[in-house]
Coordinates of N, CA and C and ligand atoms in Angstrom, one line a residue:
M1 N -43.2 108.2 -61.1 CA -41.8 108.5 -61.0 C -40.9 107.4 -61.4
K2 N -40.2 107.5 -62.5 CA -39.4 106.4 -63.0 C -37.9 106.9 -63.1
A3 N -37.0 105.9 -63.2 CA -35.6 106.3 -63.2 C -34.7 105.3 -64.0
I4 N -33.7 105.9 -64.5 CA -32.6 105.1 -65.0 C -31.3 105.4 -64.1
L5 N -30.5 104.4 -64.0 CA -29.3 104.6 -63.1 C -28.0 104.4 -64.0
L6 N -27.0 105.3 -63.7 CA -25.7 105.1 -64.2 C -24.8 104.6 -63.1
L7 N -24.4 103.3 -63.3 CA -23.6 102.7 -62.2 C -22.2 102.4 -62.8
G8 N -21.2 102.6 -62.0 CA -19.8 102.3 -62.5 C -18.8 102.9 -61.6
A9 N -17.6 102.5 -61.7 CA -16.5 103.0 -60.9 C -16.2 104.5 -61.2
P10 N -15.6 105.2 -60.3 CA -15.1 106.5 -60.6 C -14.3 106.5 -61.9
G11 N -14.6 107.4 -62.8 CA -13.9 107.4 -64.0 C -14.5 106.6 -65.1
A12 N -15.6 105.9 -64.8 CA -16.2 105.0 -65.8 C -16.9 105.8 -66.9
G13 N -17.2 107.1 -66.6 CA -17.8 108.0 -67.6 C -19.3 108.3 -67.3
K14 N -19.7 108.2 -66.0 CA -21.1 108.5 -65.6 C -21.5 109.9 -66.0
G15 N -20.6 110.9 -65.6 CA -20.9 112.3 -65.8 C -21.0 112.7 -67.2
T16 N -20.0 112.2 -68.0 CA -20.0 112.5 -69.4 C -21.2 111.9 -70.1
A17 N -21.5 110.6 -69.8 CA -22.7 110.0 -70.4 C -23.9 110.8 -70.0
A18 N -24.0 111.1 -68.8 CA -25.2 111.8 -68.3 C -25.5 113.1 -69.0
E19 N -24.4 113.9 -69.3 CA -24.6 115.2 -70.0 C -25.3 114.9 -71.3
R20 N -24.8 113.9 -72.0 CA -25.3 113.7 -73.4 C -26.7 113.1 -73.4
I21 N -27.0 112.1 -72.5 CA -28.3 111.5 -72.4 C -29.3 112.5 -72.0
R22 N -29.0 113.3 -71.0 CA -29.9 114.3 -70.6 C -30.4 115.2 -71.7
D23 N -29.5 115.6 -72.6 CA -29.8 116.5 -73.7 C -30.6 115.7 -74.7
A24 N -30.3 114.4 -74.9 CA -31.0 113.7 -76.0 C -32.3 113.1 -75.6
A25 N -32.4 112.8 -74.3 CA -33.6 112.0 -73.9 C -34.5 112.6 -72.8
G26 N -34.1 113.8 -72.4 CA -35.0 114.5 -71.5 C -35.2 114.0 -70.1
Y27 N -34.1 113.4 -69.6 CA -34.2 112.9 -68.2 C -33.7 114.1 -67.3
I28 N -34.3 114.1 -66.0 CA -33.8 115.0 -65.0 C -32.5 114.4 -64.4
H29 N -31.4 115.1 -64.6 CA -30.1 114.6 -64.1 C -29.9 114.8 -62.6
V30 N -29.7 113.7 -61.9 CA -29.4 113.9 -60.5 C -28.0 113.3 -60.2
S31 N -27.1 114.2 -60.1 CA -25.7 113.7 -59.7 C -25.5 114.1 -58.3
T32 N -25.4 113.0 -57.4 CA -25.2 113.3 -56.0 C -23.8 113.9 -55.8
G33 N -22.8 113.6 -56.6 CA -21.5 114.2 -56.5 C -21.6 115.7 -56.7
D34 N -22.3 116.1 -57.8 CA -22.5 117.6 -58.0 C -23.2 118.2 -56.9
M35 N -24.3 117.6 -56.4 CA -25.1 118.2 -55.4 C -24.2 118.4 -54.1
L36 N -23.4 117.4 -53.8 CA -22.5 117.5 -52.6 C -21.5 118.6 -52.8
R37 N -20.9 118.7 -54.0 CA -19.9 119.7 -54.2 C -20.5 121.1 -54.1
E38 N -21.8 121.2 -54.6 CA -22.5 122.5 -54.5 C -22.8 122.8 -53.0
A39 N -23.2 121.8 -52.2 CA -23.4 122.0 -50.8 C -22.2 122.4 -50.0
V40 N -21.0 121.8 -50.4 CA -19.8 122.2 -49.8 C -19.5 123.7 -50.1
K41 N -19.6 124.0 -51.4 CA -19.4 125.4 -51.8 C -20.3 126.4 -51.1
Q42 N -21.5 126.1 -50.9 CA -22.5 127.0 -50.2 C -22.3 127.0 -48.7
G43 N -21.6 125.9 -48.2 CA -21.4 125.8 -46.8 C -22.6 125.5 -46.0
T44 N -23.5 124.7 -46.6 CA -24.7 124.2 -45.9 C -24.3 123.2 -44.9
A45 N -25.3 122.8 -44.0 CA -25.0 121.8 -43.0 C -24.6 120.5 -43.6
I46 N -25.2 120.0 -44.7 CA -24.8 118.8 -45.4 C -23.4 119.0 -46.0
G47 N -23.2 120.1 -46.6 CA -21.9 120.4 -47.1 C -20.8 120.3 -46.1
R48 N -21.0 120.8 -44.9 CA -20.0 120.8 -43.9 C -19.8 119.3 -43.4
E49 N -20.8 118.5 -43.4 CA -20.7 117.1 -43.0 C -19.9 116.3 -44.0
A50 N -20.2 116.7 -45.3 CA -19.7 115.8 -46.4 C -18.2 116.1 -46.8
D51 N -17.8 117.3 -46.5 CA -16.5 117.8 -47.0 C -15.3 116.9 -46.8
G52 N -15.1 116.5 -45.5 CA -14.0 115.7 -45.2 C -14.0 114.3 -45.8
Y53 N -15.2 113.7 -45.9 CA -15.3 112.4 -46.6 C -14.9 112.5 -48.0
M54 N -15.4 113.5 -48.7 CA -15.1 113.7 -50.1 C -13.6 113.9 -50.4
K55 N -13.0 114.7 -49.5 CA -11.6 115.0 -49.7 C -10.7 113.7 -49.6
S56 N -11.2 112.8 -48.7 CA -10.3 111.6 -48.5 C -10.7 110.5 -49.5
G57 N -11.8 110.7 -50.3 CA -12.2 109.7 -51.2 C -13.2 108.6 -50.6
A58 N -13.6 108.9 -49.3 CA -14.6 108.0 -48.7 C -16.0 108.3 -49.1
L59 N -16.9 107.4 -48.8 CA -18.3 107.7 -49.1 C -18.9 108.6 -48.0
V60 N -19.7 109.5 -48.4 CA -20.5 110.3 -47.4 C -21.5 109.3 -46.7
P61 N -21.7 109.4 -45.4 CA -22.5 108.4 -44.7 C -23.9 108.4 -45.3
D62 N -24.5 107.1 -45.3 CA -25.8 106.9 -45.8 C -26.9 107.9 -45.3
E63 N -26.8 108.2 -44.0 CA -27.8 109.1 -43.4 C -27.9 110.4 -44.1
V64 N -26.7 110.9 -44.4 CA -26.6 112.2 -45.0 C -27.1 112.1 -46.5
M65 N -26.7 111.0 -47.1 CA -27.1 110.8 -48.5 C -28.7 110.7 -48.7
L66 N -29.2 109.9 -47.7 CA -30.7 109.7 -47.8 C -31.4 111.0 -47.6
R67 N -31.0 111.8 -46.7 CA -31.6 113.2 -46.5 C -31.5 114.0 -47.8
L68 N -30.3 114.0 -48.4 CA -30.1 114.8 -49.6 C -31.0 114.4 -50.7
V69 N -31.1 113.1 -50.9 CA -31.8 112.6 -52.1 C -33.3 112.7 -51.9
E70 N -33.8 112.4 -50.6 CA -35.2 112.5 -50.4 C -35.7 113.9 -50.6
A71 N -34.8 114.9 -50.1 CA -35.2 116.3 -50.3 C -35.3 116.7 -51.8
R72 N -34.3 116.1 -52.6 CA -34.3 116.4 -54.0 C -35.5 115.9 -54.7
L73 N -36.0 114.7 -54.3 CA -37.1 114.1 -55.0 C -38.5 114.5 -54.5
Q74 N -38.5 115.2 -53.4 CA -39.8 115.6 -52.8 C -40.6 116.5 -53.7
A75 N -39.8 117.4 -54.4 CA -40.5 118.3 -55.3 C -41.0 117.7 -56.5
G76 N -40.6 116.4 -56.8 CA -40.9 115.8 -58.1 C -42.3 115.3 -58.2
G77 N -42.8 115.3 -59.5 CA -44.2 114.8 -59.8 C -44.2 113.4 -60.3
P78 N -45.3 112.7 -60.4 CA -45.4 111.3 -60.8 C -44.9 111.1 -62.2
E79 N -44.9 112.1 -63.1 CA -44.5 111.9 -64.5 C -43.0 112.0 -64.7
D80 N -42.3 112.4 -63.6 CA -40.9 112.7 -63.8 C -40.1 111.5 -64.1
A81 N -39.1 111.7 -65.0 CA -38.1 110.6 -65.3 C -36.7 111.1 -64.9
Y82 N -36.1 110.4 -63.9 CA -34.8 110.8 -63.4 C -33.7 109.9 -63.9
M83 N -32.5 110.5 -64.0 CA -31.3 109.8 -64.3 C -30.4 110.0 -63.2
F84 N -30.1 108.9 -62.4 CA -29.2 109.0 -61.3 C -27.8 108.7 -61.7
D85 N -26.9 109.6 -61.3 CA -25.5 109.5 -61.7 C -24.7 109.5 -60.4
G86 N -24.2 108.3 -60.0 CA -23.4 108.2 -58.7 C -24.3 107.9 -57.5
F87 N -25.5 107.5 -57.7 CA -26.4 107.1 -56.6 C -27.3 106.0 -57.2
P88 N -27.6 104.9 -56.5 CA -27.0 104.6 -55.2 C -25.6 104.0 -55.3
R89 N -24.9 104.1 -54.1 CA -23.6 103.5 -54.0 C -23.5 102.5 -52.9
T90 N -24.5 102.3 -52.1 CA -24.5 101.2 -51.1 C -25.9 100.5 -51.2
V91 N -26.0 99.3 -50.5 CA -27.2 98.6 -50.4 C -28.3 99.4 -49.8
R92 N -27.9 100.1 -48.7 CA -29.0 100.9 -48.1 C -29.5 102.0 -48.9
Q93 N -28.6 102.7 -49.7 CA -29.1 103.7 -50.6 C -30.0 103.1 -51.7
A94 N -29.6 101.9 -52.2 CA -30.5 101.2 -53.2 C -31.8 100.9 -52.7
D95 N -31.9 100.4 -51.4 CA -33.2 100.1 -50.8 C -34.1 101.4 -50.7
L96 N -33.4 102.5 -50.3 CA -34.2 103.7 -50.1 C -34.7 104.2 -51.5
L97 N -33.9 104.1 -52.5 CA -34.4 104.5 -53.9 C -35.6 103.7 -54.3
D98 N -35.5 102.4 -54.1 CA -36.7 101.5 -54.5 C -37.9 102.0 -53.8
Q99 N -37.8 102.3 -52.5 CA -39.0 102.7 -51.7 C -39.5 104.0 -52.2
V100 N -38.6 105.0 -52.5 CA -39.1 106.3 -52.9 C -39.8 106.2 -54.3
L101 N -39.2 105.4 -55.2 CA -39.8 105.3 -56.5 C -41.1 104.6 -56.4
Q102 N -41.2 103.5 -55.6 CA -42.5 102.8 -55.5 C -43.6 103.7 -54.9
R103 N -43.2 104.5 -53.9 CA -44.1 105.4 -53.3 C -44.7 106.4 -54.4
G104 N -43.8 106.7 -55.3 CA -44.3 107.6 -56.5 C -44.9 106.8 -57.6
G105 N -45.2 105.5 -57.4 CA -45.9 104.7 -58.4 C -45.1 104.3 -59.6
G106 N -43.8 104.2 -59.4 CA -42.9 103.9 -60.5 C -41.8 102.9 -60.1
G107 N -40.7 103.0 -60.8 CA -39.6 102.1 -60.5 C -38.4 102.4 -61.4
I108 N -37.4 101.5 -61.3 CA -36.2 101.6 -62.1 C -36.5 100.9 -63.5
E109 N -36.1 101.6 -64.5 CA -36.3 101.0 -65.9 C -35.1 100.3 -66.4
H110 N -33.9 100.9 -66.2 CA -32.7 100.4 -66.7 C -31.6 100.8 -65.7
V111 N -30.6 99.9 -65.5 CA -29.4 100.2 -64.8 C -28.3 100.0 -65.8
F112 N -27.6 101.1 -66.2 CA -26.5 101.0 -67.1 C -25.2 100.9 -66.3
F113 N -24.6 99.7 -66.4 CA -23.3 99.5 -65.8 C -22.2 99.8 -66.7
L114 N -21.5 101.0 -66.5 CA -20.5 101.4 -67.3 C -19.2 100.8 -66.9
D115 N -18.6 100.0 -67.8 CA -17.5 99.1 -67.4 C -16.2 99.5 -68.2
S116 N -15.2 99.8 -67.5 CA -13.9 100.1 -68.1 C -12.8 99.4 -67.2
P117 N -11.7 99.0 -67.8 CA -10.6 98.5 -67.0 C -9.9 99.5 -66.2
R118 N -9.3 99.0 -65.1 CA -8.7 99.9 -64.1 C -7.7 101.0 -64.6
D119 N -6.9 100.5 -65.6 CA -5.9 101.5 -66.1 C -6.5 102.6 -66.8
V120 N -7.6 102.3 -67.5 CA -8.4 103.4 -68.2 C -9.0 104.3 -67.2
L121 N -9.6 103.8 -66.1 CA -10.2 104.6 -65.1 C -9.2 105.6 -64.5
I122 N -8.0 105.1 -64.2 CA -7.0 106.0 -63.6 C -6.5 107.0 -64.5
Q123 N -6.3 106.7 -65.8 CA -5.9 107.6 -66.8 C -6.9 108.7 -67.0
R124 N -8.2 108.3 -67.0 CA -9.3 109.3 -67.1 C -9.3 110.3 -65.9
L125 N -9.2 109.7 -64.7 CA -9.4 110.6 -63.6 C -8.2 111.6 -63.4
T126 N -7.0 111.1 -63.7 CA -5.9 112.0 -63.5 C -5.9 113.2 -64.5
G127 N -6.5 112.9 -65.7 CA -6.5 114.0 -66.7 C -7.8 114.8 -66.7
R128 N -8.7 114.5 -65.9 CA -10.0 115.2 -65.9 C -10.0 116.6 -65.5
R129 N -10.7 117.5 -66.3 CA -10.8 118.9 -65.9 C -12.3 119.2 -66.0
I130 N -12.8 120.1 -65.1 CA -14.2 120.4 -65.1 C -14.4 121.9 -65.1
C131 N -15.5 122.3 -65.7 CA -15.8 123.8 -65.8 C -16.4 124.2 -64.5
R132 N -15.8 125.2 -63.9 CA -16.3 125.8 -62.6 C -17.7 126.4 -62.8
A133 N -18.0 126.9 -64.0 CA -19.3 127.6 -64.1 C -20.4 126.6 -64.5
C134 N -20.2 125.7 -65.5 CA -21.4 124.9 -65.9 C -21.2 123.4 -65.6
G135 N -20.0 123.0 -65.1 CA -19.9 121.6 -64.7 C -19.5 120.7 -65.9
A136 N -19.3 121.2 -67.1 CA -19.0 120.3 -68.2 C -17.6 119.6 -68.0
N137 N -17.5 118.4 -68.5 CA -16.3 117.6 -68.3 C -15.4 117.7 -69.5
F138 N -14.1 117.8 -69.2 CA -13.1 117.7 -70.3 C -12.0 116.8 -69.9
H139 N -11.1 116.5 -70.8 CA -9.9 115.7 -70.4 C -8.7 116.2 -71.1
Q140 N -7.6 116.3 -70.4 CA -6.4 116.9 -71.0 C -6.0 116.3 -72.4
T141 N -6.1 115.0 -72.5 CA -5.7 114.4 -73.8 C -6.9 113.8 -74.5
N142 N -7.9 113.1 -73.8 CA -9.0 112.4 -74.5 C -10.0 113.4 -75.0
M143 N -10.2 114.5 -74.4 CA -11.3 115.4 -74.8 C -10.9 116.9 -74.4
P144 N -9.8 117.3 -75.0 CA -9.3 118.7 -74.7 C -10.2 119.8 -75.1
P145 N -10.3 120.9 -74.3 CA -11.1 122.0 -74.7 C -10.4 122.7 -75.9
K146 N -11.1 123.5 -76.6 CA -10.5 124.2 -77.8 C -9.4 125.1 -77.3
R147 N -9.7 125.9 -76.2 CA -8.6 126.7 -75.6 C -8.3 126.2 -74.2
A148 N -7.0 126.0 -74.0 CA -6.5 125.4 -72.7 C -7.1 126.1 -71.5
G149 N -7.7 125.4 -70.6 CA -8.2 126.0 -69.4 C -9.5 126.7 -69.5
V150 N -10.1 126.6 -70.7 CA -11.4 127.4 -70.9 C -12.5 126.5 -71.4
C151 N -13.7 126.6 -70.8 CA -14.8 125.7 -71.2 C -15.3 126.1 -72.6
D152 N -15.5 125.0 -73.5 CA -16.0 125.3 -74.8 C -17.4 125.8 -74.8
H153 N -18.2 125.4 -73.8 CA -19.6 125.7 -73.8 C -19.9 127.1 -73.3
C154 N -19.2 127.5 -72.2 CA -19.6 128.7 -71.6 C -18.5 129.7 -71.3
G155 N -17.3 129.3 -71.7 CA -16.1 130.2 -71.4 C -15.6 130.2 -70.0
G156 N -16.2 129.3 -69.1 CA -15.8 129.3 -67.7 C -14.4 128.7 -67.5
E157 N -13.9 128.8 -66.3 CA -12.6 128.4 -66.0 C -12.6 126.9 -65.7
L158 N -11.6 126.1 -66.3 CA -11.6 124.7 -66.0 C -10.7 124.4 -64.8
Y159 N -11.0 123.5 -63.9 CA -10.2 123.1 -62.8 C -10.1 121.6 -62.6
Q160 N -9.2 121.2 -61.7 CA -9.1 119.8 -61.4 C -9.7 119.6 -60.0
R161 N -10.6 118.6 -60.0 CA -11.2 118.3 -58.7 C -10.1 117.9 -57.7
P162 N -10.2 118.4 -56.4 CA -9.1 118.0 -55.4 C -9.0 116.5 -55.2
D163 N -10.1 115.8 -55.4 CA -10.1 114.3 -55.1 C -9.6 113.6 -56.4
D164 N -9.2 114.3 -57.4 CA -8.6 113.6 -58.6 C -7.1 113.5 -58.6
C165 N -6.5 113.6 -57.4 CA -5.1 113.3 -57.3 C -4.9 111.8 -57.1
E166 N -3.7 111.3 -57.4 CA -3.5 109.9 -57.6 C -3.8 109.1 -56.3
S167 N -3.4 109.5 -55.1 CA -3.6 108.7 -53.9 C -5.1 108.6 -53.6
T168 N -5.8 109.7 -53.8 CA -7.3 109.7 -53.5 C -8.0 108.9 -54.5
I169 N -7.5 108.9 -55.8 CA -8.2 108.1 -56.8 C -8.1 106.6 -56.4
I170 N -7.0 106.2 -55.9 CA -6.8 104.8 -55.5 C -7.8 104.5 -54.4
S171 N -7.9 105.4 -53.4 CA -8.9 105.1 -52.3 C -10.3 105.0 -52.9
R172 N -10.7 105.9 -53.8 CA -12.0 105.9 -54.4 C -12.3 104.6 -55.1
L173 N -11.3 104.1 -55.8 CA -11.5 102.8 -56.5 C -11.7 101.7 -55.5
D174 N -10.9 101.7 -54.4 CA -11.1 100.7 -53.4 C -12.5 100.7 -52.8
V175 N -12.9 101.9 -52.5 CA -14.2 102.1 -51.9 C -15.3 101.6 -52.8
Y176 N -15.2 101.9 -54.1 CA -16.1 101.3 -55.1 C -16.2 99.8 -55.0
N177 N -15.0 99.2 -55.0 CA -14.9 97.7 -55.0 C -15.6 97.2 -53.7
Q178 N -15.4 97.8 -52.6 CA -15.9 97.3 -51.3 C -17.4 97.6 -51.1
K179 N -17.9 98.8 -51.5 CA -19.2 99.2 -51.1 C -20.2 99.1 -52.3
T180 N -19.8 99.4 -53.5 CA -20.7 99.6 -54.6 C -20.9 98.5 -55.6
E181 N -19.7 97.8 -55.8 CA -19.7 96.8 -56.8 C -20.8 95.7 -56.7
S182 N -21.2 95.4 -55.4 CA -22.2 94.4 -55.2 C -23.6 94.8 -55.8
L183 N -23.8 96.0 -56.0 CA -25.0 96.5 -56.6 C -25.2 95.9 -58.0
I184 N -24.1 95.6 -58.7 CA -24.2 95.1 -60.1 C -25.0 93.8 -60.0
E185 N -24.7 93.0 -59.1 CA -25.4 91.7 -58.9 C -26.9 91.9 -58.6
R186 N -27.1 92.8 -57.7 CA -28.5 93.1 -57.3 C -29.4 93.4 -58.5
Y187 N -28.9 94.3 -59.3 CA -29.7 94.7 -60.5 C -29.7 93.7 -61.6
R188 N -28.6 92.9 -61.7 CA -28.6 91.8 -62.7 C -29.7 90.8 -62.3
L189 N -29.8 90.5 -61.0 CA -30.8 89.5 -60.6 C -32.2 90.0 -60.9
K190 N -32.4 91.3 -60.8 CA -33.7 91.9 -61.1 C -34.0 92.1 -62.6
G191 N -33.0 91.7 -63.4 CA -33.2 91.8 -64.9 C -33.1 93.3 -65.4
L192 N -32.5 94.1 -64.6 CA -32.4 95.5 -65.0 C -31.1 96.0 -65.5
L193 N -30.1 95.1 -65.4 CA -28.7 95.5 -65.7 C -28.4 95.5 -67.2
R194 N -27.9 96.6 -67.7 CA -27.4 96.7 -69.1 C -25.9 97.0 -69.0
R195 N -25.1 96.1 -69.3 CA -23.6 96.4 -69.3 C -23.2 97.1 -70.6
I196 N -22.5 98.2 -70.4 CA -22.0 99.0 -71.5 C -20.5 99.1 -71.4
D197 N -19.8 98.7 -72.4 CA -18.3 98.9 -72.4 C -18.1 100.4 -72.5
S198 N -17.5 101.0 -71.5 CA -17.3 102.4 -71.5 C -15.8 102.7 -71.7
S199 N -15.0 101.8 -72.3 CA -13.6 102.1 -72.4 C -13.3 102.8 -73.7
G200 N -14.3 102.9 -74.6 CA -14.1 103.7 -75.9 C -14.4 105.2 -75.6
G201 N -14.7 105.9 -76.6 CA -14.9 107.4 -76.4 C -16.3 107.7 -75.9
A202 N -16.5 108.9 -75.5 CA -17.8 109.4 -74.9 C -18.9 109.2 -75.9
D203 N -18.6 109.5 -77.2 CA -19.7 109.4 -78.2 C -20.3 108.0 -78.3
K204 N -19.4 107.0 -78.4 CA -19.8 105.6 -78.5 C -20.6 105.2 -77.2
L205 N -20.1 105.6 -76.1 CA -20.8 105.3 -74.8 C -22.3 105.9 -74.8
A206 N -22.4 107.1 -75.2 CA -23.7 107.7 -75.2 C -24.6 107.1 -76.2
Q207 N -24.1 106.7 -77.4 CA -24.9 106.0 -78.4 C -25.4 104.7 -77.9
D208 N -24.5 103.9 -77.3 CA -24.9 102.6 -76.8 C -26.0 102.7 -75.8
V209 N -25.9 103.7 -74.9 CA -27.0 103.9 -73.9 C -28.3 104.3 -74.6
L210 N -28.2 105.3 -75.5 CA -29.4 105.8 -76.2 C -30.1 104.7 -77.0
R211 N -29.3 103.8 -77.6 CA -29.9 102.7 -78.3 C -30.8 101.8 -77.4
V212 N -30.3 101.5 -76.2 CA -31.1 100.8 -75.3 C -32.4 101.5 -74.9
L213 N -32.3 102.8 -74.7 CA -33.4 103.6 -74.3 C -34.4 103.7 -75.4
Q214 N -34.0 103.8 -76.6 CA -34.9 103.9 -77.8 C -35.7 102.7 -78.0
K215 N -35.1 101.5 -77.6 CA -35.8 100.2 -77.8 C -36.9 100.1 -76.7
S216 N -36.8 100.8 -75.6 CA -37.7 100.5 -74.5 C -38.9 101.5 -74.5
Ligands
LIG301 P1 -16.8 109.7 -58.9 O1 -17.9 108.8 -59.4 O2 -15.8 110.1 -59.9 O3 -16.2 109.3 -57.6 P2 -18.8 111.7 -57.8 O4 -18.8 113.1 -58.2 O5 -19.9 110.8 -58.1 O6 -17.4 111.2 -58.5 O7 -18.5 111.6 -56.2 C1 -17.5 112.3 -55.6 C2 -17.6 112.1 -54.1 O8 -18.8 112.5 -53.5 C3 -17.4 110.6 -53.7 O9 -16.1 110.2 -53.6 C4 -18.1 110.6 -52.3 O10 -17.3 111.1 -51.3 C5 -19.3 111.6 -52.5 N1 -20.5 110.9 -53.0 C6 -21.1 111.1 -54.2 N2 -22.2 110.3 -54.3 C7 -22.3 109.6 -53.2 C8 -23.2 108.6 -52.7 N3 -24.2 108.2 -53.4 N4 -22.9 108.1 -51.5 C9 -21.9 108.5 -50.7 N5 -21.0 109.4 -51.1 C10 -21.2 110.0 -52.4
LIG302 ZN1 -18.8 125.7 -68.8

């Protein structure tokens, strides 16, 4: 069981990069944000616990996240290659991931740190629109759909995430600085960190990541 991680602030482009890398490189995409939003929609026990934290831009408690991710990986085989998007976000989550991967006889291959300045992050998050049906990402100005409000891929309805309002965006960026940013140093010390400038377009970002993957 091996893994690559997409690490970066909200709005750094993790979801967009993940969509393209998954298609090009055959990784199993694990987005904890998508899993939680699905759990909220379904009204599961985890969804009911997570809902309030997500609305306010706080992290969902580690206990809940560890349960969610362990359950997700339990079904996996030793050959599986995962791409984590939005996990880990705390030291405790990172420790758990190391344990689970080691148990499966593998480990982390690369950690892609997607780096963009704060003003770019805020502009991206405020304009982001997502397909209700397939989860594809769009942006009002940077990556507009061909028809307003309609997904290019599946015709689904586009919506704005409730936590993409300005005040919640600021909270999420603060939480990232307090809880997640220290993971950059953790993975740098392990020689796993690959910093990618993610302030350009989505195509360039995906190319830069794929170039690293092809070399390894
Ligand atoms: P973003 O990276 O843009 O904040 P995500 O979809 O990854 O978007 O996360 C949305 C919300 O889901 C977070 O604000 C948080 O409440 C919750 N969440 C997602 N992943 C985790 C995680 N690994 N640990 C704790 N909470 C998480
Ligand atoms: Zn769609």
